[in-house]
Tab-separated table of C-alpha atoms in Angstrom:
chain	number	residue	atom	x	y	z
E	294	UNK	CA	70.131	43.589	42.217
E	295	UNK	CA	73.075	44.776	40.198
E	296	UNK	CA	73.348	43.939	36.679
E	297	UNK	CA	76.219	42.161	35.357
E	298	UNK	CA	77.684	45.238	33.570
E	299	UNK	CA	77.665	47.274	36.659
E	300	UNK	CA	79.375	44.620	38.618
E	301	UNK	CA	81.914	44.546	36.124
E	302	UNK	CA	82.277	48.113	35.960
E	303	UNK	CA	82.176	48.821	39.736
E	304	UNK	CA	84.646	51.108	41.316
E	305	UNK	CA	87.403	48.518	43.331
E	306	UNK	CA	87.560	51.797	46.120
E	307	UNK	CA	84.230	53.312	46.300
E	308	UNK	CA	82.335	50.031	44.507
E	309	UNK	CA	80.199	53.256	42.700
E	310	UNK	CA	79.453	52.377	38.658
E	311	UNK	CA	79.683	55.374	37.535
E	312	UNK	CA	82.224	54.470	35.435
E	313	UNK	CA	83.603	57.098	32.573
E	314	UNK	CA	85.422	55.319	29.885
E	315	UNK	CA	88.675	57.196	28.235
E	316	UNK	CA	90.385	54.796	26.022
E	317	UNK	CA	89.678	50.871	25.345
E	318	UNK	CA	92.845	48.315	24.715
E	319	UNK	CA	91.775	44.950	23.339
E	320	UNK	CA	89.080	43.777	25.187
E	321	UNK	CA	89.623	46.482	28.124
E	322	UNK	CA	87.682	49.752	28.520
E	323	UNK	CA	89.949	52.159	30.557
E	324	UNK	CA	88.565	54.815	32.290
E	325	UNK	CA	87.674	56.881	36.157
E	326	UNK	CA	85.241	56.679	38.790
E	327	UNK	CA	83.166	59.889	38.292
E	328	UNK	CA	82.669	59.465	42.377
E	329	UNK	CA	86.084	59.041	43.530
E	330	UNK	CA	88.341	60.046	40.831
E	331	UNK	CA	90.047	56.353	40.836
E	332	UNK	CA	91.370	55.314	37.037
E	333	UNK	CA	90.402	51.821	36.565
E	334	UNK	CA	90.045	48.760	34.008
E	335	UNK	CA	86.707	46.808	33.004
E	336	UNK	CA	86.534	43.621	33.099
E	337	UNK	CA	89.427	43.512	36.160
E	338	UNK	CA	89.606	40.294	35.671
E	339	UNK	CA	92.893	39.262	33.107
E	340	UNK	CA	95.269	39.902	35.413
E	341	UNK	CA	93.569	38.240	38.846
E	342	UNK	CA	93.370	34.870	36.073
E	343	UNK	CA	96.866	35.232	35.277
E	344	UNK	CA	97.789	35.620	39.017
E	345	UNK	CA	94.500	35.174	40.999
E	346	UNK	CA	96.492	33.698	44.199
E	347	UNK	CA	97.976	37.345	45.038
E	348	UNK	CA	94.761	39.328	43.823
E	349	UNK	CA	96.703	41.297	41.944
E	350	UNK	CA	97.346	42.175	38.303
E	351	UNK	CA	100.374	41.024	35.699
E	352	UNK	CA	103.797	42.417	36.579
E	353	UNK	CA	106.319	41.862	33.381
E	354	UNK	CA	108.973	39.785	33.578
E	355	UNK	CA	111.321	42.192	31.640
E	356	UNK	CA	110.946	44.461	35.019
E	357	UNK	CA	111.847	41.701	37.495
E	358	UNK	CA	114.356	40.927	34.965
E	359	UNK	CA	115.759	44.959	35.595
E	360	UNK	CA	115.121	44.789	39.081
E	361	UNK	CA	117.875	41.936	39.498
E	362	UNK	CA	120.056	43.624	37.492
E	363	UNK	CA	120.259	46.696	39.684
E	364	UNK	CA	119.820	45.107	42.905
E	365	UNK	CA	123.522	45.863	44.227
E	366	UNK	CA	122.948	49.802	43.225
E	367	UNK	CA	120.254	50.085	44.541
E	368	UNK	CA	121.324	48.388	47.729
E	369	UNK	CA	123.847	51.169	47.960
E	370	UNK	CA	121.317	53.539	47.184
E	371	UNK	CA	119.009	52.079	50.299
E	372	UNK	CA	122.083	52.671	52.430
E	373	UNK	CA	121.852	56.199	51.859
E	374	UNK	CA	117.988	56.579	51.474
E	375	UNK	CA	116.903	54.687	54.940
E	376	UNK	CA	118.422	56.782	57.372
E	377	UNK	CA	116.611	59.612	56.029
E	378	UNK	CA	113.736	57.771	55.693
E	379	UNK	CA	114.240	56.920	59.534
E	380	UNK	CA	114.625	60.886	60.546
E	381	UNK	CA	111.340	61.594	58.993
E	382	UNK	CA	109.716	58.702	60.739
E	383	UNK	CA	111.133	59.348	63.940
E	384	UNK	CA	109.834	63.483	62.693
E	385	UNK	CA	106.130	62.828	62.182
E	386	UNK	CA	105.482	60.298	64.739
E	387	UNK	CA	107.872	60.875	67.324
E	388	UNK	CA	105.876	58.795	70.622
E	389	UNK	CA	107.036	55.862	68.889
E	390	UNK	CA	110.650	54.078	68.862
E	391	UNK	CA	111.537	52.754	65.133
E	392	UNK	CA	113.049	49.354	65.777
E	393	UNK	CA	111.292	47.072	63.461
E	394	UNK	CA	109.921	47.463	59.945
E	395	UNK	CA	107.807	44.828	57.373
E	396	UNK	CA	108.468	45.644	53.256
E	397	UNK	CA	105.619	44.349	51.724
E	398	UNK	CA	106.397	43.629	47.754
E	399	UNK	CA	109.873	43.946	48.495
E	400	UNK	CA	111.442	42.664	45.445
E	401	UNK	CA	114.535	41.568	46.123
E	402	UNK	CA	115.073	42.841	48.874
E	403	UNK	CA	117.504	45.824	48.087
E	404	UNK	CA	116.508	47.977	51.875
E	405	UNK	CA	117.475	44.629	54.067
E	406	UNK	CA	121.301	45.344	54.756
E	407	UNK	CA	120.443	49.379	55.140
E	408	UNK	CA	117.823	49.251	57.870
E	409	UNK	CA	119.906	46.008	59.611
E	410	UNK	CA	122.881	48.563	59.740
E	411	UNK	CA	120.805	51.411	61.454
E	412	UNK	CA	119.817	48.888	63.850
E	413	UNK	CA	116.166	48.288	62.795
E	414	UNK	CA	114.970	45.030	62.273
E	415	UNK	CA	113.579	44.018	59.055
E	416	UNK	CA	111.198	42.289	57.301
E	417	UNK	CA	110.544	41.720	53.832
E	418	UNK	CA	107.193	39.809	51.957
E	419	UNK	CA	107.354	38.894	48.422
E	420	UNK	CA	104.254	37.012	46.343
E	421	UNK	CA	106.874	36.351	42.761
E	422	UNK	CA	108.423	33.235	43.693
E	423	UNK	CA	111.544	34.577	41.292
E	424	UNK	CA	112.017	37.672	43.339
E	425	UNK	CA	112.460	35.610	46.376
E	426	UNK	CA	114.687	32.831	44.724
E	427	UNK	CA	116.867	35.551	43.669
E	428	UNK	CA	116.810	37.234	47.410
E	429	UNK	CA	117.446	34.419	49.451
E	430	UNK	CA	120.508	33.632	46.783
E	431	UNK	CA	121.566	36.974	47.837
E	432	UNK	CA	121.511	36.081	51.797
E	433	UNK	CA	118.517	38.492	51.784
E	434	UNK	CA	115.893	36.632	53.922
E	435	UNK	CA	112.917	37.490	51.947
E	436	UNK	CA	109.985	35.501	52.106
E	437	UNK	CA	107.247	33.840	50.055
E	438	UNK	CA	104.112	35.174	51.537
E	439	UNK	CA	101.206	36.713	49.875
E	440	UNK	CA	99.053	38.601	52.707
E	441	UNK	CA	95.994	37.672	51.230
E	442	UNK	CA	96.100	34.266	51.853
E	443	UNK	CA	98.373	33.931	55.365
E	444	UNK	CA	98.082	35.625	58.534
E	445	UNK	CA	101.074	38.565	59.144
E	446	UNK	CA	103.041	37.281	62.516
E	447	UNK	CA	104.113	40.310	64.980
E	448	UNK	CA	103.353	43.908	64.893
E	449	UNK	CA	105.797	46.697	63.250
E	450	UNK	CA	106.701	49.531	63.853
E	451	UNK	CA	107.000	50.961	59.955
E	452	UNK	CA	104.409	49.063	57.278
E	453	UNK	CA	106.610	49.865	53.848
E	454	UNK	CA	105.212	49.485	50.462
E	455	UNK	CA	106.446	50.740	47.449
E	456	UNK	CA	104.709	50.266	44.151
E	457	UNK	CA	102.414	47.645	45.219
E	458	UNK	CA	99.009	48.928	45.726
E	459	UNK	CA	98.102	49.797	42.421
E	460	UNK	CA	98.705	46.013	41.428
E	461	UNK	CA	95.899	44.915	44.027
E	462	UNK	CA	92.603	44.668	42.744
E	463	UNK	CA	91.156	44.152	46.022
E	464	UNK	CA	92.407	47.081	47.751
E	465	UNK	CA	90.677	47.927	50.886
E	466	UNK	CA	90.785	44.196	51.682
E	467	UNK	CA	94.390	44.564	50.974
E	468	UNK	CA	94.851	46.995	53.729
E	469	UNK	CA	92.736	45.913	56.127
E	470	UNK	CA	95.246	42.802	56.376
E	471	UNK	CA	98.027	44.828	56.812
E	472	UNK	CA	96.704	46.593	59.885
E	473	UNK	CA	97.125	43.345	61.339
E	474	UNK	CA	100.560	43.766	61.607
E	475	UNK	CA	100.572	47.253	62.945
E	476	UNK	CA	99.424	48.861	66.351
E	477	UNK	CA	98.458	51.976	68.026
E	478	UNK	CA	101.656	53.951	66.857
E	479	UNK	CA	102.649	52.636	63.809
E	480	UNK	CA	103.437	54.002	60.704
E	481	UNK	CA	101.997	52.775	56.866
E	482	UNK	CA	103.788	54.365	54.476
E	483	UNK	CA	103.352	53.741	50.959
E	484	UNK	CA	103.682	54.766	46.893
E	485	UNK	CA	101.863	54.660	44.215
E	486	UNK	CA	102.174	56.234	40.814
E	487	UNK	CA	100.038	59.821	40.497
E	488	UNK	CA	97.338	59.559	38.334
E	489	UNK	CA	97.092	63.045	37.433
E	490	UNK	CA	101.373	63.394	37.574
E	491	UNK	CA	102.220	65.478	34.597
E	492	UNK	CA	103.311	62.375	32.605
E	493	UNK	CA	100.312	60.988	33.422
E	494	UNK	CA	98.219	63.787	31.752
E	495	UNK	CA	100.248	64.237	28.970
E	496	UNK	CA	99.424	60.217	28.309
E	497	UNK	CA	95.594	61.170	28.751
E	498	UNK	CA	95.611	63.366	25.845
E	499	UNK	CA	98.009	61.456	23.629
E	500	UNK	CA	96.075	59.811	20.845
E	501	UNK	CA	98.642	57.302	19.854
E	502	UNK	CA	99.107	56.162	23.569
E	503	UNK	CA	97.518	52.757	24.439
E	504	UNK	CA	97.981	53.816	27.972
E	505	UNK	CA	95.604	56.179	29.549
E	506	UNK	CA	97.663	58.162	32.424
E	507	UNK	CA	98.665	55.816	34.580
E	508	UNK	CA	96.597	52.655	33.383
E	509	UNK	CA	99.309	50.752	31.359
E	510	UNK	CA	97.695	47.532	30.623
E	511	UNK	CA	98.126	44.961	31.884
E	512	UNK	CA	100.758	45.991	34.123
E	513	UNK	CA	98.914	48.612	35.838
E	514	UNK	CA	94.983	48.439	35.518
E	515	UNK	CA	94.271	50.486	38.311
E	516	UNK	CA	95.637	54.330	39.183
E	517	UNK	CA	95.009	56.679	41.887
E	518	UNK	CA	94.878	60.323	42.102
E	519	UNK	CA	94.990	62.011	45.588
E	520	UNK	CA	91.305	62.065	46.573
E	521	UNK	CA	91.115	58.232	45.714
E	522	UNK	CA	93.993	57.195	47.507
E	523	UNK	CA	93.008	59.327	50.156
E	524	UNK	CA	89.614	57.999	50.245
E	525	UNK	CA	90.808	54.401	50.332
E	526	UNK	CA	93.184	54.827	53.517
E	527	UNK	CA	90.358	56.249	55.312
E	528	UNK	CA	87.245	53.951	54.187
E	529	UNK	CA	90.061	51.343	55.276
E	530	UNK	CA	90.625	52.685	58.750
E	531	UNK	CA	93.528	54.937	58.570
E	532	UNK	CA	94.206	58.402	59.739
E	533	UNK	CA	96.331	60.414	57.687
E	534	UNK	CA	99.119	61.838	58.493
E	535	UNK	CA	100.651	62.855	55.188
E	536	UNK	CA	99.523	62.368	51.222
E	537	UNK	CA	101.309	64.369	48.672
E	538	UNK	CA	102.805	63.852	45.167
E	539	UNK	CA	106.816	63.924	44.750
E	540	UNK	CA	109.297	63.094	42.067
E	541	UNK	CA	110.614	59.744	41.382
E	542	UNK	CA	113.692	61.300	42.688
E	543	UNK	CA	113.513	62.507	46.198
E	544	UNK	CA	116.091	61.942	48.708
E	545	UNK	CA	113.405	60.441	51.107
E	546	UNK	CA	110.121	59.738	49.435
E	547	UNK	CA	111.566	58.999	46.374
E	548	UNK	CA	112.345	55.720	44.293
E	549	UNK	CA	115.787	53.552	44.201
E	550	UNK	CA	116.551	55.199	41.223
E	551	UNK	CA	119.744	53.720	39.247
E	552	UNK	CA	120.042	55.496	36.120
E	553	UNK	CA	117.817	58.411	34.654
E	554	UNK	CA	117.671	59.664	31.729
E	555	UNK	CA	118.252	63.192	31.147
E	556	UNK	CA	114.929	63.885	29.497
E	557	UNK	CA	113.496	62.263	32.574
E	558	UNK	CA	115.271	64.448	34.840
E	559	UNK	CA	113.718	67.281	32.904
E	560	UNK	CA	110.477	66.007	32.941
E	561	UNK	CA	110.377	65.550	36.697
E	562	UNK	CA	112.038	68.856	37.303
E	563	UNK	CA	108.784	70.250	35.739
E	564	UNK	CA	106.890	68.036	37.388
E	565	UNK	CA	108.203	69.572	40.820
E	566	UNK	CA	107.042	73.063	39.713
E	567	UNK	CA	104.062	72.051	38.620
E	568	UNK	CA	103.456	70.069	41.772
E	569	UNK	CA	102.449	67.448	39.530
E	570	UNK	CA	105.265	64.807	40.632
E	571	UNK	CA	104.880	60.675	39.520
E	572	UNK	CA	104.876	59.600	42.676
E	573	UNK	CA	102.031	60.118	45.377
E	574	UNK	CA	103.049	59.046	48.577
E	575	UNK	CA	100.557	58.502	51.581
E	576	UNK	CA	101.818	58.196	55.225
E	577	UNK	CA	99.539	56.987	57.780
E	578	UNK	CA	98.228	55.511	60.927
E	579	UNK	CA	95.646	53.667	62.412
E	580	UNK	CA	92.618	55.529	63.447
């Protein structure tokens, strides 16, 4: 029987507890799986209290505050983004027709209008009751559903998540609801920030950083690297079709960037050379 320390400290991918602590914030011990390679918190258990109906941890509400703020640029920035997004779809899984696609975490709701316009039906899922009250204000039809609790009607052609997984502390569960909503030929395609992303490392080593890498408490209390994120889709029951890291940037895997700051722009112009970009982006399908 395990101990209550090792439950505590066991991996959320691989559920090993052979955990390596790094740094410690407050009452949290940040560290990685020395099986997997995942960056995790111990106790992960702050932010499911603070939001335990969506499983996941604390999202600030200076972000959503941001998010809101930008939401008409970056709608004009989906308009450009989705039908390359669509080309490398149609690309890498070409036996399936794109007409339908489900955002999970989709704010509020900034891709609805550009996919509608390209003539693919959308969908868009949203747990922060603010995000959604802000959306639907907007005639975006984004709705209050957290996966975890209620069943996913239909079946998609494109599963879309951006910047969501590394906020669920119950991950393979997490995805094994999603592939619900997809079949034989559909896509999941999802984000996460790179845990070993040149910004990342440089926050590893930094002594006066309360962050370690991508752990950023309590917004972020888990982070992947490639093999963890890797081994996650799979253990879940995915067959990948793509995993690689890119800047924040990027025409099509890339965020809905509104402003950037020139030493940002540096930093993930390095990042590209390096092949160390923020962002590591899995594509995949059902196995």
């Amino acid at each position: 029987m395990e101990s209550m320390d090792e439950q505590m400290n066991q991996c959320p991918v691989c559920e090993s507890t052979r955990f390596i602590k790094r740094k410690k914030f407050k009452e949290l011990e940040l560290g990685d799986c020395s099986e997997c390679g995942l960056g995790y918190a111990t106790p992960l258990v702050e932010g499911e209290q603070a939001v335990s109906h969506a499983k996941s941890t604390i999202t600030s509400s200076e972000y959503y505050t941001n998010i809101k703020q930008e939401f008409e640029a970056q709608s004009k920035l989906a308009a450009v983004k989705a039908e390359k997004m669509l080309t490398y779809y149609r690309a890498i899984n070409p036996a399936r027709e794109i007409s339908s696609i489900l955002e999970i975490g989709c704010g509020t709701g900034a891709y609805c209008s550009a996919f509608e316009s390209l003539g693919v039906s959308w969908r868009g899922l949203e747990v922060n009751p603010e995000m959604v009250e802000f959306a639907n204000r907007h005639d975006v039809p984004v709705e209050a559903i957290n996966i975890m609790e209620e069943s996913i009607e239909g079946h998609y052609d494109i599963v879309f998540l951006s910047q969501v997984l590394e906020h669920v502390i119950d991950p393979v569960s997490f995805l094994q609801r999603i592939k619900s909503s997809m079949s034989a030929h559909s896509i999941l395609h999802l984000d996460v920030p790179n845990h070993d992303a040149l910004i990342s490392v440089i926050r590893k080593y930094n002594p006066f950083s309360r962050d370690y890498g991508f752990l950023q408490p309590y917004h972020h209390l888990v982070a992947y690297n490639k093999a963890a994120l890797q081994g996650l889709l799979l253990k879940a029951g995915f067959e990948m079709l793509e995993i690689d890291a890119y800047a924040n940037d990027h025409p099509v895997m890339g965020q809905l960037l509104t402003k950037t700051r020139v030493a940002h722009t540096v930093l993930m112009r390095a990042s590209d050379v390096l092949k160390r970009g923020s962002l590591l982006v899995a594509v995949v399908k059902i196995s």
